[in-house]
Tab-separated table of C-alpha atoms in Angstrom:
chain	number	residue	atom	x	y	z
A	152	MET	CA	11.684	91.695	-223.393
A	153	ALA	CA	11.810	91.378	-227.158
A	154	PRO	CA	9.820	88.474	-228.632
A	155	VAL	CA	11.829	85.474	-229.811
A	156	GLU	CA	12.221	85.756	-233.566
A	157	VAL	CA	12.203	82.618	-235.738
A	158	ASP	CA	12.378	82.260	-239.498
A	159	ASP	CA	9.523	80.821	-241.581
A	160	GLU	CA	11.181	77.435	-241.953
A	161	THR	CA	11.714	77.057	-238.202
A	162	ALA	CA	8.143	78.205	-237.489
A	163	ALA	CA	6.766	75.605	-239.950
A	164	SER	CA	8.898	72.920	-238.287
A	165	ASP	CA	7.647	73.965	-234.828
A	166	GLU	CA	4.023	73.804	-235.985
A	167	ALA	CA	4.535	70.355	-237.501
A	168	ARG	CA	6.018	69.142	-234.210
A	169	GLU	CA	3.052	70.621	-232.319
A	170	ARG	CA	0.534	68.826	-234.568
A	171	ALA	CA	2.361	65.503	-234.184
A	172	LEU	CA	2.587	65.759	-230.394
A	173	ARG	CA	-1.032	66.938	-230.163
A	174	ALA	CA	-2.161	63.912	-232.205
A	175	GLY	CA	-0.157	61.621	-229.902
A	176	LEU	CA	-2.212	62.837	-226.918
A	177	ALA	CA	-5.250	61.064	-228.396
A	178	GLU	CA	-3.873	57.821	-226.934
A	179	TYR	CA	-4.021	59.203	-223.393
A	180	ASP	CA	-6.875	59.707	-220.925
A	181	LEU	CA	-7.681	63.436	-220.941
A	182	ASP	CA	-10.431	65.047	-218.894
A	183	GLU	CA	-12.711	67.913	-219.959
A	184	ASP	CA	-10.426	70.512	-218.353
A	185	ASP	CA	-7.463	69.170	-220.364
A	186	LEU	CA	-9.395	69.473	-223.619
A	187	LEU	CA	-10.483	73.044	-222.828
A	188	LEU	CA	-6.872	73.939	-222.067
A	189	LEU	CA	-5.605	72.385	-225.302
A	190	ASP	CA	-8.295	74.209	-227.289
A	191	GLY	CA	-7.041	77.519	-225.871
A	192	ALA	CA	-10.081	78.398	-223.724
A	193	GLY	CA	-9.591	81.199	-221.224
A	194	GLU	CA	-6.349	82.486	-222.718
A	195	GLN	CA	-7.437	86.101	-223.066
A	196	GLY	CA	-5.655	88.608	-220.864
A	197	GLU	CA	-7.339	91.276	-218.807
A	198	ALA	CA	-8.273	94.435	-220.670
A	199	GLY	CA	-8.369	97.879	-219.214
A	200	ALA	CA	-11.404	100.066	-219.830
A	201	ALA	CA	-11.323	103.745	-220.572
A	202	GLY	CA	-12.796	105.832	-217.774
A	203	ARG	CA	-14.361	109.269	-217.687
A	204	ALA	CA	-14.081	112.313	-215.474
A	205	LEU	CA	-16.313	111.700	-212.445
A	206	PRO	CA	-17.622	114.286	-209.937
A	207	VAL	CA	-15.483	114.403	-206.788
A	208	LEU	CA	-16.948	114.348	-203.263
A	209	ALA	CA	-14.697	115.079	-200.259
A	210	VAL	CA	-15.678	113.720	-196.827
A	211	VAL	CA	-14.241	115.960	-194.077
A	212	GLY	CA	-14.599	116.594	-190.343
A	213	ARG	CA	-12.676	116.490	-187.104
A	214	PRO	CA	-11.075	113.207	-185.911
A	215	ASN	CA	-13.191	110.203	-184.896
A	216	VAL	CA	-16.599	111.403	-186.117
A	217	GLY	CA	-17.016	108.406	-188.459
A	218	LYS	CA	-15.761	109.702	-191.820
A	219	SER	CA	-14.175	106.414	-192.923
A	220	THR	CA	-17.197	104.432	-191.705
A	221	LEU	CA	-19.418	106.666	-193.837
A	222	VAL	CA	-17.091	106.242	-196.826
A	223	ASN	CA	-17.319	102.450	-196.485
A	224	ARG	CA	-21.124	102.765	-196.303
A	225	ILE	CA	-21.208	104.928	-199.477
A	226	ILE	CA	-18.961	102.657	-201.539
A	227	GLY	CA	-20.679	99.509	-200.240
A	228	ARG	CA	-17.609	97.654	-198.999
A	229	ARG	CA	-15.001	97.779	-196.214
A	230	GLU	CA	-12.107	99.517	-197.944
A	231	ALA	CA	-11.139	102.381	-195.623
A	232	VAL	CA	-9.382	101.360	-192.397
A	233	VAL	CA	-11.763	101.936	-189.467
A	234	LEU	CA	-10.866	101.764	-185.784
A	235	ASP	CA	-12.329	103.343	-182.643
A	236	THR	CA	-9.231	105.507	-182.246
A	237	PRO	CA	-8.758	109.093	-183.484
A	238	GLY	CA	-6.279	109.697	-186.299
A	239	VAL	CA	-6.392	106.326	-188.100
A	240	THR	CA	-6.854	107.927	-191.553
A	241	ARG	CA	-3.988	110.207	-192.558
A	242	ASP	CA	-3.893	110.570	-196.341
A	243	ARG	CA	-6.671	111.569	-198.735
A	244	VAL	CA	-7.803	108.305	-200.286
A	245	ARG	CA	-9.997	108.053	-203.404
A	246	TYR	CA	-12.702	105.442	-204.027
A	247	THR	CA	-15.278	105.057	-206.805
A	248	ALA	CA	-18.938	104.921	-205.727
A	249	GLU	CA	-22.354	104.599	-207.389
A	250	TRP	CA	-25.824	105.703	-206.293
A	251	ALA	CA	-29.080	105.826	-208.264
A	252	GLY	CA	-27.247	105.048	-211.493
A	253	ARG	CA	-24.666	107.827	-211.105
A	254	ASP	CA	-20.935	107.236	-210.570
A	255	PHE	CA	-18.764	109.593	-208.563
A	256	VAL	CA	-15.464	109.654	-206.653
A	257	VAL	CA	-15.387	109.745	-202.829
A	258	VAL	CA	-12.287	111.145	-201.122
A	259	ASP	CA	-11.733	110.042	-197.509
A	260	THR	CA	-9.608	112.434	-195.443
A	261	GLY	CA	-7.842	112.530	-192.107
A	262	GLY	CA	-9.322	114.431	-189.190
A	263	TRP	CA	-9.042	118.228	-189.537
A	264	GLU	CA	-7.778	120.045	-186.451
A	265	VAL	CA	-6.549	123.564	-185.667
A	266	ASP	CA	-3.263	124.560	-184.018
A	267	VAL	CA	-1.629	121.161	-184.443
A	268	ALA	CA	1.973	120.343	-185.288
A	269	GLY	CA	3.988	117.471	-186.772
A	270	ILE	CA	2.149	114.706	-188.546
A	271	ASP	CA	-1.295	116.042	-187.478
A	272	ALA	CA	-0.586	119.329	-189.272
A	273	ARG	CA	0.291	117.467	-192.480
A	274	VAL	CA	-2.899	115.399	-192.186
A	275	ALA	CA	-4.923	118.629	-191.881
A	276	GLU	CA	-3.144	120.025	-194.959
A	277	GLN	CA	-4.161	116.955	-196.973
A	278	ALA	CA	-7.803	117.479	-195.906
A	279	GLU	CA	-7.620	121.094	-197.120
A	280	VAL	CA	-6.218	119.936	-200.477
A	281	ALA	CA	-9.108	117.453	-200.766
A	282	ILE	CA	-11.615	120.308	-200.248
A	283	ALA	CA	-9.883	122.442	-202.893
A	284	GLN	CA	-9.982	119.605	-205.439
A	285	ALA	CA	-13.598	118.519	-204.758
A	286	ASP	CA	-16.841	119.461	-206.534
A	287	ALA	CA	-18.851	119.085	-203.298
A	288	VAL	CA	-18.108	118.356	-199.645
A	289	VAL	CA	-19.771	116.269	-196.942
A	290	LEU	CA	-19.059	117.621	-193.465
A	291	VAL	CA	-19.438	114.854	-190.873
A	292	VAL	CA	-20.328	115.941	-187.327
A	293	ASP	CA	-20.890	113.741	-184.261
A	294	ALA	CA	-24.530	114.494	-183.348
A	295	THR	CA	-24.125	112.976	-179.876
A	296	VAL	CA	-21.393	115.507	-179.034
A	297	GLY	CA	-22.866	118.519	-180.806
A	298	THR	CA	-21.014	121.452	-182.302
A	299	THR	CA	-17.415	121.975	-181.187
A	300	ASP	CA	-14.963	124.818	-181.790
A	301	THR	CA	-13.173	122.626	-184.354
A	302	ASP	CA	-16.454	122.013	-186.240
A	303	GLU	CA	-17.010	125.777	-186.440
A	304	GLN	CA	-13.460	126.274	-187.740
A	305	VAL	CA	-14.117	123.659	-190.457
A	306	VAL	CA	-17.364	125.457	-191.378
A	307	ARG	CA	-15.448	128.733	-191.833
A	308	LEU	CA	-12.923	126.898	-194.041
A	309	LEU	CA	-15.737	125.428	-196.142
A	310	ARG	CA	-17.457	128.806	-196.544
A	311	ARG	CA	-14.214	130.295	-197.872
A	312	SER	CA	-13.899	127.425	-200.369
A	313	GLY	CA	-17.283	128.255	-201.920
A	314	LYS	CA	-18.045	124.540	-202.468
A	315	PRO	CA	-21.546	123.042	-202.019
A	316	VAL	CA	-21.684	121.414	-198.563
A	317	VAL	CA	-23.921	118.597	-197.310
A	318	LEU	CA	-24.065	118.277	-193.515
A	319	ALA	CA	-24.088	114.706	-192.146
A	320	ALA	CA	-25.072	114.394	-188.473
A	321	ASN	CA	-23.570	111.003	-187.662
A	322	LYS	CA	-24.296	108.544	-184.812
A	323	VAL	CA	-28.075	109.165	-184.938
A	324	ASP	CA	-28.888	105.526	-184.216
A	325	GLY	CA	-32.615	105.964	-183.524
A	326	PRO	CA	-35.552	108.417	-183.490
A	327	SER	CA	-34.635	109.619	-179.986
A	328	ALA	CA	-31.397	111.152	-181.332
A	329	GLU	CA	-33.129	113.152	-184.087
A	330	SER	CA	-33.389	116.192	-181.819
A	331	GLU	CA	-29.586	116.161	-181.379
A	332	ALA	CA	-29.214	116.250	-185.170
A	333	ALA	CA	-31.705	119.109	-185.458
A	334	ALA	CA	-29.539	121.210	-183.128
A	335	LEU	CA	-26.890	121.323	-185.889
A	336	TRP	CA	-29.013	123.774	-187.915
A	337	SER	CA	-27.028	126.346	-185.910
A	338	LEU	CA	-23.979	125.724	-188.109
A	339	GLY	CA	-25.734	127.538	-190.942
A	340	LEU	CA	-25.087	124.869	-193.574
A	341	GLY	CA	-28.702	123.981	-194.184
A	342	GLN	CA	-30.456	120.758	-193.235
A	343	PRO	CA	-28.423	118.355	-191.088
A	344	TRP	CA	-29.052	114.824	-192.369
A	345	GLY	CA	-29.299	112.505	-189.365
A	346	ILE	CA	-27.534	109.235	-190.194
A	347	SER	CA	-25.872	106.229	-188.649
A	348	ALA	CA	-22.860	105.419	-190.822
A	349	LEU	CA	-22.319	102.246	-188.803
A	350	HIS	CA	-25.840	100.848	-189.273
A	351	GLY	CA	-26.799	102.576	-192.540
A	352	ARG	CA	-29.739	104.506	-191.082
A	353	GLY	CA	-30.591	107.580	-193.168
A	354	THR	CA	-27.683	107.183	-195.616
A	355	GLY	CA	-30.045	106.814	-198.596
A	356	ASP	CA	-31.525	110.296	-198.029
A	357	LEU	CA	-28.010	111.668	-197.496
A	358	LEU	CA	-26.856	110.210	-200.826
A	359	ASP	CA	-29.870	111.744	-202.611
A	360	ALA	CA	-28.821	115.129	-201.210
A	361	ILE	CA	-25.211	114.486	-202.280
A	362	LEU	CA	-26.260	113.791	-205.877
A	363	GLU	CA	-28.176	117.100	-205.926
A	364	ALA	CA	-25.019	118.922	-204.792
A	365	LEU	CA	-22.684	117.171	-207.249
A	366	PRO	CA	-22.483	118.475	-210.832
A	367	GLU	CA	-23.042	116.142	-213.783
A	368	GLU	CA	-19.522	116.873	-215.016
A	369	SER	CA	-16.551	117.409	-212.727
A	370	ALA	CA	-14.651	120.685	-212.698
A	371	HIS	CA	-11.782	119.025	-210.806
A	372	GLY	CA	-11.709	115.313	-211.639
A	373	ALA	CA	-9.573	113.978	-214.501
A	374	ALA	CA	-10.636	111.365	-217.026
A	375	MET	CA	-8.881	108.053	-216.502
A	376	PRO	CA	-6.761	107.160	-219.571
A	377	ASP	CA	-7.384	103.885	-221.380
A	378	GLY	CA	-6.011	101.048	-219.278
A	379	PRO	CA	-3.213	102.641	-217.189
A	380	ARG	CA	-1.050	99.966	-215.579
A	381	ARG	CA	-1.419	99.640	-211.787
A	382	VAL	CA	1.835	99.784	-209.801
A	383	ALA	CA	1.875	98.966	-206.067
A	384	LEU	CA	4.648	100.506	-203.959
A	385	VAL	CA	5.302	98.011	-201.159
A	386	GLY	CA	7.915	97.344	-198.504
A	387	ARG	CA	8.466	97.429	-194.767
A	388	PRO	CA	7.728	100.655	-192.858
A	389	ASN	CA	9.890	103.747	-193.356
A	390	VAL	CA	11.716	102.636	-196.529
A	391	GLY	CA	10.456	105.654	-198.494
A	392	LYS	CA	7.342	104.479	-200.375
A	393	SER	CA	5.396	107.709	-199.780
A	394	SER	CA	8.452	109.843	-200.546
A	395	LEU	CA	8.855	108.033	-203.880
A	396	LEU	CA	5.197	108.590	-204.791
A	397	ASN	CA	5.499	112.305	-203.960
A	398	GLN	CA	8.680	112.494	-206.067
A	399	LEU	CA	7.015	110.787	-209.051
A	400	ALA	CA	3.803	112.831	-208.727
A	401	GLY	CA	5.742	116.083	-208.381
A	402	SER	CA	3.673	117.159	-205.364
A	403	GLU	CA	3.083	116.378	-201.678
A	404	ARG	CA	0.430	113.789	-202.518
A	405	VAL	CA	0.783	111.692	-199.353
A	406	VAL	CA	1.836	112.414	-195.787
A	407	VAL	CA	5.540	111.763	-195.152
A	408	ASP	CA	6.933	111.670	-191.625
A	409	GLU	CA	9.877	110.161	-189.757
A	410	VAL	CA	7.344	108.109	-187.771
A	411	ALA	CA	7.302	104.566	-189.208
A	412	GLY	CA	3.869	103.416	-190.351
A	413	THR	CA	2.547	106.848	-191.421
A	414	THR	CA	0.538	105.388	-194.336
A	415	ARG	CA	-2.473	103.264	-193.392
A	416	ASP	CA	-4.853	103.216	-196.393
A	417	PRO	CA	-3.605	102.449	-199.929
A	418	VAL	CA	-3.407	105.769	-201.837
A	419	ASP	CA	-3.933	105.817	-205.629
A	420	GLU	CA	-2.345	108.494	-207.801
A	421	LEU	CA	-2.358	108.795	-211.597
A	422	VAL	CA	1.184	109.683	-212.707
A	423	GLU	CA	2.417	110.182	-216.262
A	424	LEU	CA	5.993	109.006	-216.838
A	425	ARG	CA	7.609	109.455	-220.237
A	426	GLY	CA	4.205	110.017	-221.785
A	427	THR	CA	2.706	106.811	-220.339
A	428	PRO	CA	0.084	106.932	-217.553
A	429	TYR	CA	0.501	104.688	-214.514
A	430	VAL	CA	-1.679	104.368	-211.416
A	431	PHE	CA	0.737	104.209	-208.471
A	432	VAL	CA	-0.638	102.815	-205.203
A	433	ASP	CA	1.185	103.791	-202.010
A	434	THR	CA	0.618	101.118	-199.352
A	435	ALA	CA	1.133	100.658	-195.638
A	436	GLY	CA	4.465	99.161	-194.610
A	437	ILE	CA	4.298	95.442	-193.883
A	438	ARG	CA	5.593	95.132	-190.315
A	439	ARG	CA	5.366	91.450	-189.532
A	440	ARG	CA	3.097	88.489	-190.214
A	441	VAL	CA	-0.526	89.655	-190.557
A	442	HIS	CA	-1.822	87.465	-187.705
A	443	GLN	CA	0.736	89.042	-185.345
A	444	THR	CA	-0.419	92.620	-185.982
A	445	THR	CA	-3.149	94.412	-184.052
A	446	GLY	CA	-5.420	97.427	-184.399
A	447	ALA	CA	-4.931	99.752	-187.358
A	448	ASP	CA	-1.756	97.894	-188.408
A	449	PHE	CA	-3.744	94.672	-188.831
A	450	TYR	CA	-6.298	96.299	-191.141
A	451	ALA	CA	-3.549	98.193	-192.998
A	452	SER	CA	-1.757	94.875	-193.660
A	453	LEU	CA	-4.931	93.396	-195.132
A	454	ARG	CA	-5.387	96.450	-197.378
A	455	THR	CA	-1.759	96.182	-198.530
A	456	GLN	CA	-2.232	92.534	-199.516
A	457	ALA	CA	-5.403	93.500	-201.423
A	458	ALA	CA	-3.504	96.346	-203.152
A	459	ILE	CA	-0.819	93.892	-204.307
A	460	GLU	CA	-3.462	91.562	-205.733
A	461	LYS	CA	-5.208	94.434	-207.581
A	462	ALA	CA	-1.911	95.713	-209.024
A	463	GLU	CA	-0.170	94.412	-212.136
A	464	VAL	CA	3.396	95.118	-211.034
A	465	ALA	CA	4.812	95.743	-207.565
A	466	VAL	CA	7.843	97.900	-206.813
A	467	VAL	CA	9.354	96.534	-203.601
A	468	LEU	CA	11.387	99.251	-201.884
A	469	VAL	CA	14.385	98.134	-199.844
A	470	ASP	CA	16.481	100.436	-197.636
A	471	ALA	CA	19.911	100.173	-199.304
A	472	SER	CA	21.618	101.829	-196.320
A	473	ASP	CA	20.477	99.055	-193.971
A	474	GLU	CA	20.808	95.270	-193.934
A	475	LEU	CA	18.193	93.194	-195.723
A	476	THR	CA	15.688	91.882	-193.196
A	477	GLU	CA	13.330	88.930	-193.051
A	478	GLN	CA	10.508	91.434	-193.632
A	479	ASP	CA	12.093	92.508	-196.939
A	480	THR	CA	12.257	88.946	-198.241
A	481	ARG	CA	8.725	88.242	-196.965
A	482	VAL	CA	7.330	91.257	-198.858
A	483	ILE	CA	9.052	90.095	-202.051
A	484	GLN	CA	7.633	86.599	-201.541
A	485	GLN	CA	4.133	88.081	-201.091
A	486	VAL	CA	4.414	89.697	-204.524
A	487	VAL	CA	5.677	86.470	-206.130
A	488	ASP	CA	2.940	84.397	-204.459
A	489	ALA	CA	0.337	86.865	-205.782
A	490	GLY	CA	1.714	86.297	-209.295
A	491	ARG	CA	2.522	89.952	-209.920
A	492	ALA	CA	5.388	91.386	-211.970
A	493	LEU	CA	8.234	92.520	-209.729
A	494	VAL	CA	10.781	95.355	-209.632
A	495	ILE	CA	13.132	95.760	-206.674
A	496	ALA	CA	14.112	99.363	-205.891
A	497	TYR	CA	17.026	100.028	-203.541
A	498	ASN	CA	16.117	103.371	-201.972
A	499	LYS	CA	18.375	105.751	-199.989
A	500	TRP	CA	21.237	104.885	-202.368
A	501	ASP	CA	22.698	108.336	-201.666
A	502	LEU	CA	23.268	107.304	-198.015
A	503	MET	CA	25.292	104.190	-198.866
A	504	ASP	CA	29.079	104.114	-198.561
A	505	ASP	CA	31.523	101.808	-200.431
A	506	GLU	CA	31.691	99.265	-197.602
A	507	ARG	CA	27.895	98.981	-197.448
A	508	ARG	CA	27.771	98.570	-201.254
A	509	HIS	CA	30.154	95.588	-201.024
A	510	TYR	CA	28.026	93.882	-198.356
A	511	LEU	CA	24.818	94.601	-200.280
A	512	GLU	CA	26.039	92.620	-203.303
A	513	ARG	CA	26.693	89.624	-201.017
A	514	GLU	CA	23.239	89.979	-199.420
A	515	ILE	CA	21.580	90.030	-202.849
A	516	GLU	CA	23.426	86.850	-203.853
A	517	GLN	CA	22.445	85.055	-200.636
A	518	ASP	CA	18.995	86.356	-199.671
A	519	LEU	CA	17.482	87.150	-203.071
A	520	VAL	CA	18.788	84.154	-204.995
A	521	GLN	CA	15.205	83.061	-205.782
A	522	VAL	CA	14.393	86.380	-207.503
A	523	GLN	CA	17.573	87.044	-209.474
A	524	TRP	CA	15.211	87.531	-212.444
A	525	ALA	CA	13.721	90.744	-211.001
A	526	PRO	CA	15.035	94.069	-212.412
A	527	ARG	CA	16.851	96.162	-209.798
A	528	VAL	CA	16.922	99.965	-209.640
A	529	ASN	CA	19.157	102.019	-207.339
A	530	LEU	CA	17.540	105.357	-206.508
A	531	SER	CA	16.934	108.088	-203.951
A	532	ALA	CA	13.281	108.987	-203.372
A	533	ARG	CA	14.329	112.033	-201.340
A	534	THR	CA	16.490	113.652	-204.033
A	535	GLY	CA	14.905	112.063	-207.118
A	536	ARG	CA	18.239	110.536	-208.210
A	537	HIS	CA	17.789	107.740	-210.797
A	538	THR	CA	13.983	107.633	-210.391
A	539	ASP	CA	13.867	107.928	-214.204
A	540	LYS	CA	15.319	104.398	-214.374
A	541	LEU	CA	12.113	103.063	-212.847
A	542	VAL	CA	10.161	103.342	-216.125
A	543	PRO	CA	12.336	100.967	-218.229
A	544	ALA	CA	12.282	98.451	-215.368
A	545	LEU	CA	8.460	98.655	-215.148
A	546	GLU	CA	8.101	98.288	-218.929
A	547	THR	CA	10.399	95.255	-218.978
A	548	ALA	CA	8.571	93.531	-216.107
A	549	LEU	CA	5.107	94.201	-217.549
A	550	THR	CA	6.104	93.035	-221.043
A	551	SER	CA	7.419	89.778	-219.555
A	552	TRP	CA	4.239	89.405	-217.491
A	553	ASP	CA	2.177	89.645	-220.710
A	554	THR	CA	4.412	87.395	-222.859
A	555	ARG	CA	2.964	84.325	-224.583
A	556	ILE	CA	5.163	81.650	-226.188
A	557	PRO	CA	3.656	79.963	-229.303
A	558	THR	CA	2.802	76.325	-228.544
A	559	GLY	CA	4.927	75.015	-231.422
A	560	ARG	CA	7.976	76.967	-230.264
A	561	LEU	CA	7.424	75.857	-226.648
A	562	ASN	CA	7.327	72.175	-227.583
A	563	ALA	CA	10.391	72.531	-229.829
A	564	PHE	CA	12.204	74.131	-226.877
A	565	LEU	CA	11.175	71.286	-224.529
A	566	GLY	CA	12.208	68.672	-227.108
A	567	GLU	CA	15.706	70.165	-227.304
A	568	LEU	CA	15.873	70.478	-223.518
A	569	VAL	CA	14.881	66.840	-222.858
A	570	ALA	CA	17.269	65.555	-225.539
A	571	ALA	CA	20.165	67.423	-223.935
A	572	HIS	CA	19.184	66.778	-220.310
A	573	PRO	CA	16.624	63.937	-219.852
A	574	HIS	CA	14.722	63.449	-216.610
A	575	PRO	CA	16.597	61.065	-214.244
A	576	LEU	CA	15.311	57.511	-213.742
A	577	ARG	CA	13.093	56.980	-210.697
A	578	GLY	CA	12.335	53.410	-209.621
A	579	GLY	CA	13.488	52.110	-212.980
A	580	LYS	CA	11.084	54.413	-214.862
A	581	GLN	CA	11.660	57.646	-216.676
A	582	PRO	CA	8.710	60.056	-217.048
A	583	ARG	CA	8.258	61.304	-220.607
A	584	ILE	CA	7.039	64.799	-221.513
A	585	LEU	CA	4.165	64.419	-223.984
A	586	PHE	CA	3.099	67.991	-224.695
A	587	ALA	CA	3.228	71.479	-223.207
A	588	THR	CA	1.125	74.597	-223.606
A	589	GLN	CA	1.002	78.050	-222.058
A	590	ALA	CA	-2.285	78.134	-220.163
A	591	SER	CA	-2.315	81.879	-219.433
A	592	THR	CA	-0.366	85.088	-219.057
A	593	ARG	CA	-0.256	87.541	-216.131
A	594	PRO	CA	1.778	85.690	-214.917
A	595	PRO	CA	2.883	83.192	-217.610
A	596	ARG	CA	1.683	79.735	-216.593
A	597	PHE	CA	2.809	76.616	-218.404
A	598	VAL	CA	1.158	73.195	-218.211
A	599	VAL	CA	3.254	70.131	-219.069
A	600	PHE	CA	1.547	66.810	-219.847
A	601	ALA	CA	3.798	63.902	-218.835
A	602	THR	CA	3.620	60.138	-218.254
A	603	GLY	CA	4.887	60.535	-214.684
A	604	PHE	CA	5.595	63.029	-211.944
A	605	LEU	CA	8.471	65.431	-212.664
A	606	ASP	CA	10.877	66.051	-209.790
A	607	PRO	CA	10.770	69.585	-208.274
A	608	GLY	CA	14.440	69.973	-209.214
A	609	TYR	CA	13.667	69.142	-212.857
A	610	ARG	CA	10.764	71.609	-212.884
A	611	ARG	CA	13.085	74.292	-211.534
A	612	TYR	CA	15.513	73.344	-214.319
A	613	ILE	CA	12.725	73.830	-216.914
A	614	GLU	CA	11.873	77.219	-215.396
A	615	ARG	CA	15.526	78.305	-215.418
A	616	ARG	CA	15.938	77.304	-219.073
A	617	LEU	CA	12.663	79.053	-219.987
A	618	ARG	CA	14.109	82.261	-218.548
A	619	GLU	CA	17.458	81.760	-220.314
A	620	THR	CA	15.725	81.195	-223.666
A	621	PHE	CA	12.730	83.555	-223.576
A	622	GLY	CA	13.702	86.140	-220.963
A	623	PHE	CA	10.736	86.706	-218.594
A	624	GLU	CA	12.748	89.341	-216.727
A	625	GLY	CA	10.633	90.776	-213.932
A	626	SER	CA	7.830	88.199	-214.048
A	627	PRO	CA	7.259	85.057	-211.988
A	628	ILE	CA	6.465	82.017	-214.093
A	629	VAL	CA	4.591	78.892	-213.045
A	630	VAL	CA	5.263	75.394	-214.392
A	631	SER	CA	2.669	72.752	-213.448
A	632	VAL	CA	2.570	69.086	-214.467
A	633	ARG	CA	-0.423	66.897	-215.349
A	634	VAL	CA	0.310	63.175	-215.238
A	635	ARG	CA	-1.742	61.238	-217.812
A	636	GLU	CA	-1.795	57.506	-218.537
A	637	LYS	CA	-2.442	55.697	-221.795
A	638	ARG	CA	-5.995	54.691	-222.531
A	639	LYS	CA	-6.715	51.032	-221.835
A	640	ARG	CA	-7.517	49.161	-225.035
């Protein structure tokens, strides 16, 4: 959105109006928060920081040995989805960790198995890619079970890779299990570090060994560019979020399968589009209300909500070949409620016939009337058709999300609006707008000081006129009212 241009004379008039209205507020009772707001405190936006290439550590092993639990222990928070069921993790998921003053990247992987087909084969392929792109590897083995044929197959794979390997003997919950860990010397990978990923026992010594194996400078990691914008790909299951990320990345970055709900953990990928870097985050499909989900789906839903809140703009994918569902509108509302910029992408456009296209326009008018301001892109993640149109839509939404309206221009706009369409009388009184300021960006939030409560309909009218005058395409905006009374003499 291009900034609103005004000539010098108009700008001077707007500033004079601002000073006059600001002086008039002196007659009203204002609290400390009001004064801070009027003085412009806390108006700075978030700034991205340039990163650096960090050493990469891959955590691998067969299913259900505790890889994701160990990853959560290393990074110090519950990020990876953990459940007492094999095969919960499917993609390779990257997290940043720190130990003894050194930063590094941890890559969680799905369980590696031999002679598997379908989705399990693709999960194993992703684990092999993680090994190839790592500087060092942690092999996690269940000490209570001992060495299995699959563990020995993984060891052979690791030997061929030539990467430094640290052996973690997990589920050693006490001194009595140390002998079970010692039996893993037979794998020929050096000392097995007996740990309990669940309780944290022995993980400090393991991390010391990991730092010795990791180089100071990564041979595989890439430096993070200065402040890439974070884009969350969200939607209900099986609408093509992972396919779109693979298409944008130009590689099979995430597991794609006909089975709905393939993605569980949010997957970050740095993608350069038209010379601009973006961090795309593939998320789990939102099935239904979070409190109605169970097991891995419940935790995946929580991670998806967190991914939306950490993103700056969300691309909501909708299956254009199917009717809009309540889930689609709920996902869009989640993004709006989180205050994130919004782009709606109609995927599978290549599967839509003329009759479906006619009905889709009616559905958009009826079901998405509250988000008519969001840019819409029609694309095919499978073929790559029109995916290039995503970049202008993202740029438009993010520019709107960052837009700030000068206080003088905002008050001049409100003065013209009230003169043309005053607030209706309520109980014989008419609330008067005293002053307005933009409290923040990301998303734009406006605070209106008034002598009385403004009707919700009138606030919606202000929001609609703000969009008509200043654009804000692709960004939610918030208009709040503070009622202030005159000071008693």
